[in-house]
CSV table of C-alpha atoms in Angstrom, one decimal:
chain,number,residue,atom,x,y,z
A,282,MET,CA,46.6,55.1,55.7
A,283,THR,CA,50.1,54.6,54.6
A,284,VAL,CA,49.8,57.4,52.1
A,285,VAL,CA,48.4,59.9,54.7
A,286,GLN,CA,51.2,59.1,57.0
A,287,SER,CA,53.9,59.6,54.3
A,288,ARG,CA,52.4,63.0,53.3
A,289,SER,CA,52.3,63.9,57.0
A,290,GLU,CA,55.9,62.9,57.5
A,291,ILE,CA,57.0,64.8,54.3
A,292,THR,CA,55.0,67.8,55.6
A,293,GLY,CA,56.7,67.6,58.9
A,294,ALA,CA,60.0,67.2,57.6
A,295,THR,CA,59.6,70.3,55.1
A,296,ARG,CA,58.5,72.4,58.1
A,297,ARG,CA,61.6,71.5,60.1
A,298,ARG,CA,63.9,72.2,57.2
A,299,SER,CA,62.1,75.4,56.8
A,300,GLY,CA,62.4,76.5,60.4
A,301,ARG,CA,65.9,75.5,60.4
A,302,GLY,CA,66.7,77.6,57.2
A,303,SER,CA,64.9,80.5,58.8
A,304,ARG,CA,67.0,80.2,62.0
A,305,GLN,CA,70.3,79.9,60.0
A,306,ILE,CA,69.2,83.2,58.0
A,307,GLY,CA,68.7,84.9,61.2
A,308,ILE,CA,71.9,83.8,62.7
A,309,LYS,CA,73.9,84.8,59.6
A,310,THR,CA,72.3,88.2,59.5
A,311,VAL,CA,73.2,88.9,63.1
A,312,LEU,CA,76.7,87.8,62.5
A,313,ILE,CA,76.9,89.9,59.4
A,314,LEU,CA,75.7,92.9,61.4
A,315,ILE,CA,78.3,92.4,64.2
A,316,ALA,CA,81.0,91.9,61.6
A,317,THR,CA,80.1,95.2,59.9
A,318,VAL,CA,80.0,97.2,63.1
A,319,ALA,CA,83.3,95.8,64.3
A,320,LEU,CA,85.0,96.3,61.0
A,321,ALA,CA,83.5,99.7,60.3
A,322,PRO,CA,86.4,101.8,62.1
A,323,TYR,CA,89.0,99.7,60.5
A,324,LEU,CA,87.5,100.2,57.0
A,325,PHE,CA,87.1,104.1,57.8
A,326,MET,CA,90.8,104.2,58.8
A,327,VAL,CA,91.7,102.3,55.5
A,328,VAL,CA,90.0,104.9,53.2
A,329,THR,CA,91.1,108.0,55.2
A,330,SER,CA,94.7,106.7,55.1
A,331,PHE,CA,94.7,107.6,51.2
A,332,LYS,CA,93.3,111.2,51.5
A,333,THR,CA,94.7,114.5,52.0
A,334,ASN,CA,93.2,116.9,54.6
A,335,GLN,CA,91.0,118.6,52.0
A,336,GLN,CA,89.8,115.2,50.7
A,337,PHE,CA,89.0,114.3,54.3
A,338,ALA,CA,87.0,117.5,54.8
A,339,ASP,CA,85.1,117.2,51.5
A,340,SER,CA,84.3,113.6,51.6
A,341,PHE,CA,84.3,112.2,55.2
A,342,TRP,CA,83.2,108.7,54.4
A,343,GLN,CA,83.6,108.2,50.7
A,344,ILE,CA,86.8,107.2,48.9
A,345,SER,CA,88.3,110.3,47.2
A,346,PHE,CA,90.5,110.2,44.1
A,347,PRO,CA,93.4,110.3,43.4
A,348,LEU,CA,94.6,108.1,46.3
A,349,HIS,CA,97.8,109.4,48.1
A,350,PHE,CA,99.9,106.3,48.6
A,351,GLU,CA,102.8,108.6,49.8
A,352,ASN,CA,101.0,108.7,53.2
A,353,TYR,CA,102.3,105.4,53.8
A,354,SER,CA,105.9,106.3,53.2
A,355,VAL,CA,105.6,109.4,55.6
A,356,ALA,CA,103.9,107.0,58.2
A,357,TRP,CA,106.5,104.2,57.7
A,358,THR,CA,109.4,106.7,58.2
A,359,GLN,CA,107.9,107.9,61.5
A,360,ILE,CA,106.8,104.6,63.2
A,361,GLN,CA,109.4,102.3,61.9
A,362,PRO,CA,111.7,102.6,65.0
A,363,TYR,CA,108.7,102.2,67.3
A,364,LEU,CA,107.6,98.9,65.6
A,365,LEU,CA,111.3,97.7,65.9
A,366,ASN,CA,111.4,98.4,69.6
A,367,THR,CA,107.9,96.6,70.1
A,368,ALA,CA,109.1,93.5,68.1
A,369,ILE,CA,112.4,93.4,70.2
A,370,VAL,CA,110.5,93.6,73.6
A,371,ALA,CA,107.8,91.1,72.2
A,372,VAL,CA,110.5,88.5,71.2
A,373,ILE,CA,112.3,88.8,74.5
A,374,SER,CA,109.3,88.5,76.6
A,375,ILE,CA,107.8,85.5,74.4
A,376,VAL,CA,111.1,83.5,75.0
A,377,LEU,CA,111.4,84.2,78.7
A,378,ILE,CA,107.7,83.4,79.3
A,379,LEU,CA,107.8,80.1,77.4
A,380,VAL,CA,110.8,78.9,79.1
A,381,ILE,CA,109.5,79.7,82.6
A,382,ALA,CA,105.9,78.8,81.9
A,383,SER,CA,106.7,75.4,80.2
A,384,ILE,CA,109.1,74.2,83.0
A,385,SER,CA,106.5,75.3,85.6
A,386,GLY,CA,103.6,73.8,83.9
A,387,PHE,CA,105.4,70.5,83.2
A,388,VAL,CA,106.6,70.2,86.8
A,389,LEU,CA,103.3,70.9,88.2
A,390,ALA,CA,101.4,68.5,85.9
A,391,ARG,CA,103.7,65.6,86.0
A,392,TYR,CA,105.5,65.6,89.3
A,393,ARG,CA,104.1,64.6,92.6
A,394,PHE,CA,105.7,66.5,95.5
A,395,ALA,CA,104.5,68.1,98.9
A,396,GLY,CA,103.0,71.5,98.5
A,397,ARG,CA,102.2,71.1,94.6
A,398,GLY,CA,98.6,72.0,95.1
A,399,LEU,CA,99.6,74.9,97.3
A,400,ILE,CA,102.0,76.1,94.8
A,401,PHE,CA,99.5,76.0,91.8
A,402,GLY,CA,96.7,77.6,94.2
A,403,ALA,CA,99.2,80.6,94.8
A,404,VAL,CA,99.6,80.9,90.9
A,405,LEU,CA,95.9,81.1,90.5
A,406,VAL,CA,95.6,83.7,93.3
A,407,LEU,CA,98.2,85.8,91.3
A,408,MET,CA,95.7,85.7,88.3
A,409,MET,CA,93.2,87.7,90.6
A,410,VAL,CA,95.5,90.5,91.5
A,411,PRO,CA,94.6,93.5,89.3
A,412,GLY,CA,97.6,95.1,87.3
A,413,LEU,CA,96.9,98.5,88.7
A,414,ALA,CA,97.6,97.3,92.1
A,415,ASN,CA,101.2,96.4,91.1
A,416,LEU,CA,101.7,99.5,89.3
A,417,ILE,CA,103.3,102.0,91.9
A,418,PRO,CA,105.4,99.3,93.8
A,419,LEU,CA,106.7,98.0,90.3
A,420,PHE,CA,107.5,101.5,89.3
A,421,ILE,CA,109.2,102.3,92.5
A,422,ILE,CA,111.3,99.1,92.3
A,423,MET,CA,112.4,99.8,88.7
A,424,LYS,CA,113.2,103.2,89.5
A,425,ASP,CA,115.4,102.2,92.5
A,426,LEU,CA,117.2,99.8,90.4
A,427,GLY,CA,117.9,102.3,87.7
A,428,LEU,CA,116.3,100.5,84.8
A,429,LEU,CA,114.0,103.3,83.6
A,430,ASN,CA,114.5,103.9,79.9
A,431,THR,CA,115.7,100.4,79.2
A,432,TYR,CA,114.2,97.4,77.4
A,433,ILE,CA,114.5,95.5,80.9
A,434,VAL,CA,111.9,97.8,82.4
A,435,LEU,CA,109.4,96.7,79.6
A,436,VAL,CA,110.3,93.1,79.5
A,437,VAL,CA,110.0,92.3,83.2
A,438,PRO,CA,106.4,93.1,83.7
A,439,TYR,CA,105.2,91.2,80.5
A,440,THR,CA,107.3,88.3,81.5
A,441,VAL,CA,106.0,88.0,85.0
A,442,GLY,CA,102.4,88.5,84.1
A,443,GLY,CA,102.6,86.0,81.0
A,444,SER,CA,104.4,83.5,83.0
A,445,VAL,CA,101.4,83.1,85.4
A,446,LEU,CA,98.9,82.7,82.6
A,447,GLY,CA,101.2,80.5,80.6
A,448,THR,CA,102.0,78.2,83.8
A,449,ILE,CA,98.1,77.5,84.1
A,450,LEU,CA,97.5,77.0,80.4
A,451,ILE,CA,100.5,74.7,79.9
A,452,ARG,CA,99.8,72.7,83.2
A,453,ASN,CA,96.2,72.0,82.2
A,454,PHE,CA,97.3,71.2,78.6
A,455,VAL,CA,100.0,68.9,79.8
A,456,GLN,CA,97.5,67.0,82.0
A,457,GLY,CA,95.5,66.2,79.1
A,458,ILE,CA,98.4,64.4,77.5
A,459,PRO,CA,98.2,60.5,78.1
A,460,GLN,CA,100.4,59.4,80.8
A,461,THR,CA,101.4,56.3,78.9
A,462,LEU,CA,103.5,58.5,76.6
A,463,PHE,CA,105.7,59.7,79.6
A,464,ASP,CA,105.6,56.1,81.0
A,465,ALA,CA,107.0,54.8,78.0
A,466,ALA,CA,109.7,57.4,77.6
A,467,ARG,CA,110.7,56.6,81.2
A,468,LEU,CA,110.8,53.0,80.5
A,469,ASP,CA,113.2,53.6,77.6
A,470,GLY,CA,115.5,55.5,80.1
A,471,ALA,CA,114.5,59.1,79.4
A,472,SER,CA,115.3,61.5,82.1
A,473,GLY,CA,112.9,64.4,83.3
A,474,ALA,CA,114.7,66.8,81.0
A,475,ARG,CA,114.3,64.4,78.0
A,476,MET,CA,110.7,63.9,78.5
A,477,TYR,CA,110.3,67.7,78.8
A,478,TRP,CA,112.3,68.4,75.5
A,479,SER,CA,111.2,65.4,73.5
A,480,VAL,CA,107.6,64.6,74.6
A,481,MET,CA,105.8,67.6,76.3
A,482,LEU,CA,107.3,70.4,74.1
A,483,PRO,CA,106.4,68.9,70.7
A,484,LEU,CA,103.0,68.0,71.9
A,485,SER,CA,102.4,71.4,73.4
A,486,LEU,CA,103.0,73.6,70.3
A,487,PRO,CA,99.2,74.8,70.1
A,488,VAL,CA,99.2,76.1,73.8
A,489,LEU,CA,102.7,77.6,73.4
A,490,GLY,CA,101.6,79.4,70.1
A,491,THR,CA,98.5,80.6,72.2
A,492,ILE,CA,100.8,82.2,74.8
A,493,SER,CA,103.0,83.7,72.2
A,494,LEU,CA,100.1,85.3,70.4
A,495,LEU,CA,98.7,86.7,73.9
A,496,THR,CA,102.0,88.1,74.7
A,497,VAL,CA,102.5,89.9,71.3
A,498,SER,CA,99.1,91.3,71.7
A,499,GLU,CA,99.6,92.5,75.2
A,500,VAL,CA,103.1,94.2,74.2
A,501,TRP,CA,101.5,95.7,71.1
A,502,ASN,CA,98.5,97.1,72.7
A,503,ASP,CA,100.0,98.3,76.1
A,504,PHE,CA,100.1,102.1,76.3
A,505,PHE,CA,100.3,103.1,80.0
A,506,TRP,CA,103.2,101.3,81.4
A,507,PRO,CA,105.7,102.2,78.4
A,508,LEU,CA,104.3,105.8,78.8
A,509,LEU,CA,105.2,105.7,82.5
A,510,VAL,CA,108.7,104.2,82.4
A,511,ILE,CA,109.9,105.3,78.9
A,512,SER,CA,110.8,108.9,78.3
A,513,ASP,CA,113.6,108.2,75.6
A,514,ASN,CA,112.0,108.5,72.0
A,515,ASN,CA,114.4,105.8,70.9
A,516,LEU,CA,113.0,103.2,73.2
A,517,ARG,CA,109.1,104.0,72.8
A,518,THR,CA,106.9,101.0,71.8
A,519,VAL,CA,104.5,101.4,69.0
A,520,SER,CA,101.5,102.4,71.1
A,521,VAL,CA,103.1,105.2,72.7
A,522,GLY,CA,104.9,106.2,69.5
A,523,LEU,CA,101.6,106.5,67.8
A,524,GLN,CA,100.6,109.0,70.3
A,525,PHE,CA,103.5,111.1,69.8
A,526,PHE,CA,103.1,110.7,66.1
A,527,GLN,CA,99.5,112.0,66.4
A,528,GLY,CA,100.7,115.0,68.2
A,529,GLN,CA,103.3,115.8,65.5
A,530,ASN,CA,100.6,115.2,62.7
A,531,ALA,CA,97.6,116.4,64.5
A,532,THR,CA,96.0,117.9,61.2
A,533,ASP,CA,97.4,115.4,58.9
A,534,TYR,CA,95.0,112.7,59.0
A,535,GLY,CA,96.2,110.6,55.9
A,536,PRO,CA,99.7,109.8,57.3
A,537,LEU,CA,98.2,109.4,60.8
A,538,MET,CA,95.7,106.9,59.8
A,539,ALA,CA,98.3,105.0,57.7
A,540,GLY,CA,100.4,104.8,60.7
A,541,TYR,CA,97.5,103.1,62.7
A,542,LEU,CA,97.0,100.9,59.9
A,543,ILE,CA,100.8,99.8,59.4
A,544,ALA,CA,100.8,99.3,63.3
A,545,SER,CA,97.8,97.1,63.3
A,546,LEU,CA,98.9,94.9,60.3
A,547,PRO,CA,101.2,92.5,62.2
A,548,LEU,CA,98.6,91.5,64.8
A,549,VAL,CA,96.0,91.1,62.1
A,550,VAL,CA,98.1,88.9,60.0
A,551,LEU,CA,99.2,86.8,63.0
A,552,PHE,CA,95.6,86.2,64.2
A,553,THR,CA,94.3,85.8,60.6
A,554,PHE,CA,96.6,82.8,59.8
A,555,LEU,CA,97.1,81.3,63.4
A,556,SER,CA,93.6,81.8,64.6
A,557,LYS,CA,92.9,78.0,64.5
A,558,TYR,CA,96.1,77.1,66.6
A,559,PHE,CA,95.3,79.9,68.9
A,560,LEU,CA,91.7,78.3,69.6
A,561,ALA,CA,93.2,74.8,69.9
A,562,GLY,CA,95.6,76.0,72.5
A,563,VAL,CA,93.0,77.8,74.7
A,564,GLN,CA,90.6,74.9,74.4
A,565,GLY,CA,93.4,72.5,75.3
A,566,GLY,CA,94.6,74.5,78.3
A,567,VAL,CA,91.1,74.7,79.9
A,568,PRO,CA,90.3,72.1,82.5
A,569,GLY,CA,87.9,69.4,81.2
A,570,ALA,CA,88.6,70.3,77.5
A,571,HIS,CA,90.4,67.0,76.7
């Protein structure tokens, strides 16, 4: 009887392992297919960036030799000013967003005052306002203030929009920090500003990094607003600059694809090396994640 039961248990365990193995193979296959479909345009862009127009016409998908690395020098010369402009706008926006959102989130999370819930509710309502609804009023305000064709007209929308999301994420993240840390700091004589600087900010680095990555991504990928408010070529961001670069090199596919590749590299590098911190910040800023 014991031998029969042992064989049955072994057979059952083998079947369960086999079932789990089959499911894992199926999941891995689906993930590989999704990754292949997602990376196919990027790989096509990389292959095309080393071609001349003749090679592009002769071999649309295949790699052609010799490889023309000079396409990258041509593309870099064209888009370098646009990359610099985008980096300037992104850095200024990130600094302003982190200052505004971190202070707002800290106050809403750790201070009790009349109307606190109402203020946070108003911030949540702002998240539901579509960006297109603000487009015309914002453009008219910027035009009347004489801010078109300046860095300010680019920084203000990103700062305002990023501060709303940043406040929500930081507020939820700070609420997950144990209150005993703030109580201990208060017993040691720390003021509110000192608790903000020495306790909250060091512990909130994951969510601050998440907000920074989201801001960089938004600035790097935004096309319509810079196209609308910037007509000076010296102030264009990379998304708009690539469009004009495409117009200047409509038939020169090698430098064109090289330009797209160079423009995408900063975001690819940032998200590749900081993805775990990005996920940690997002999870920490969601209610109930702590």
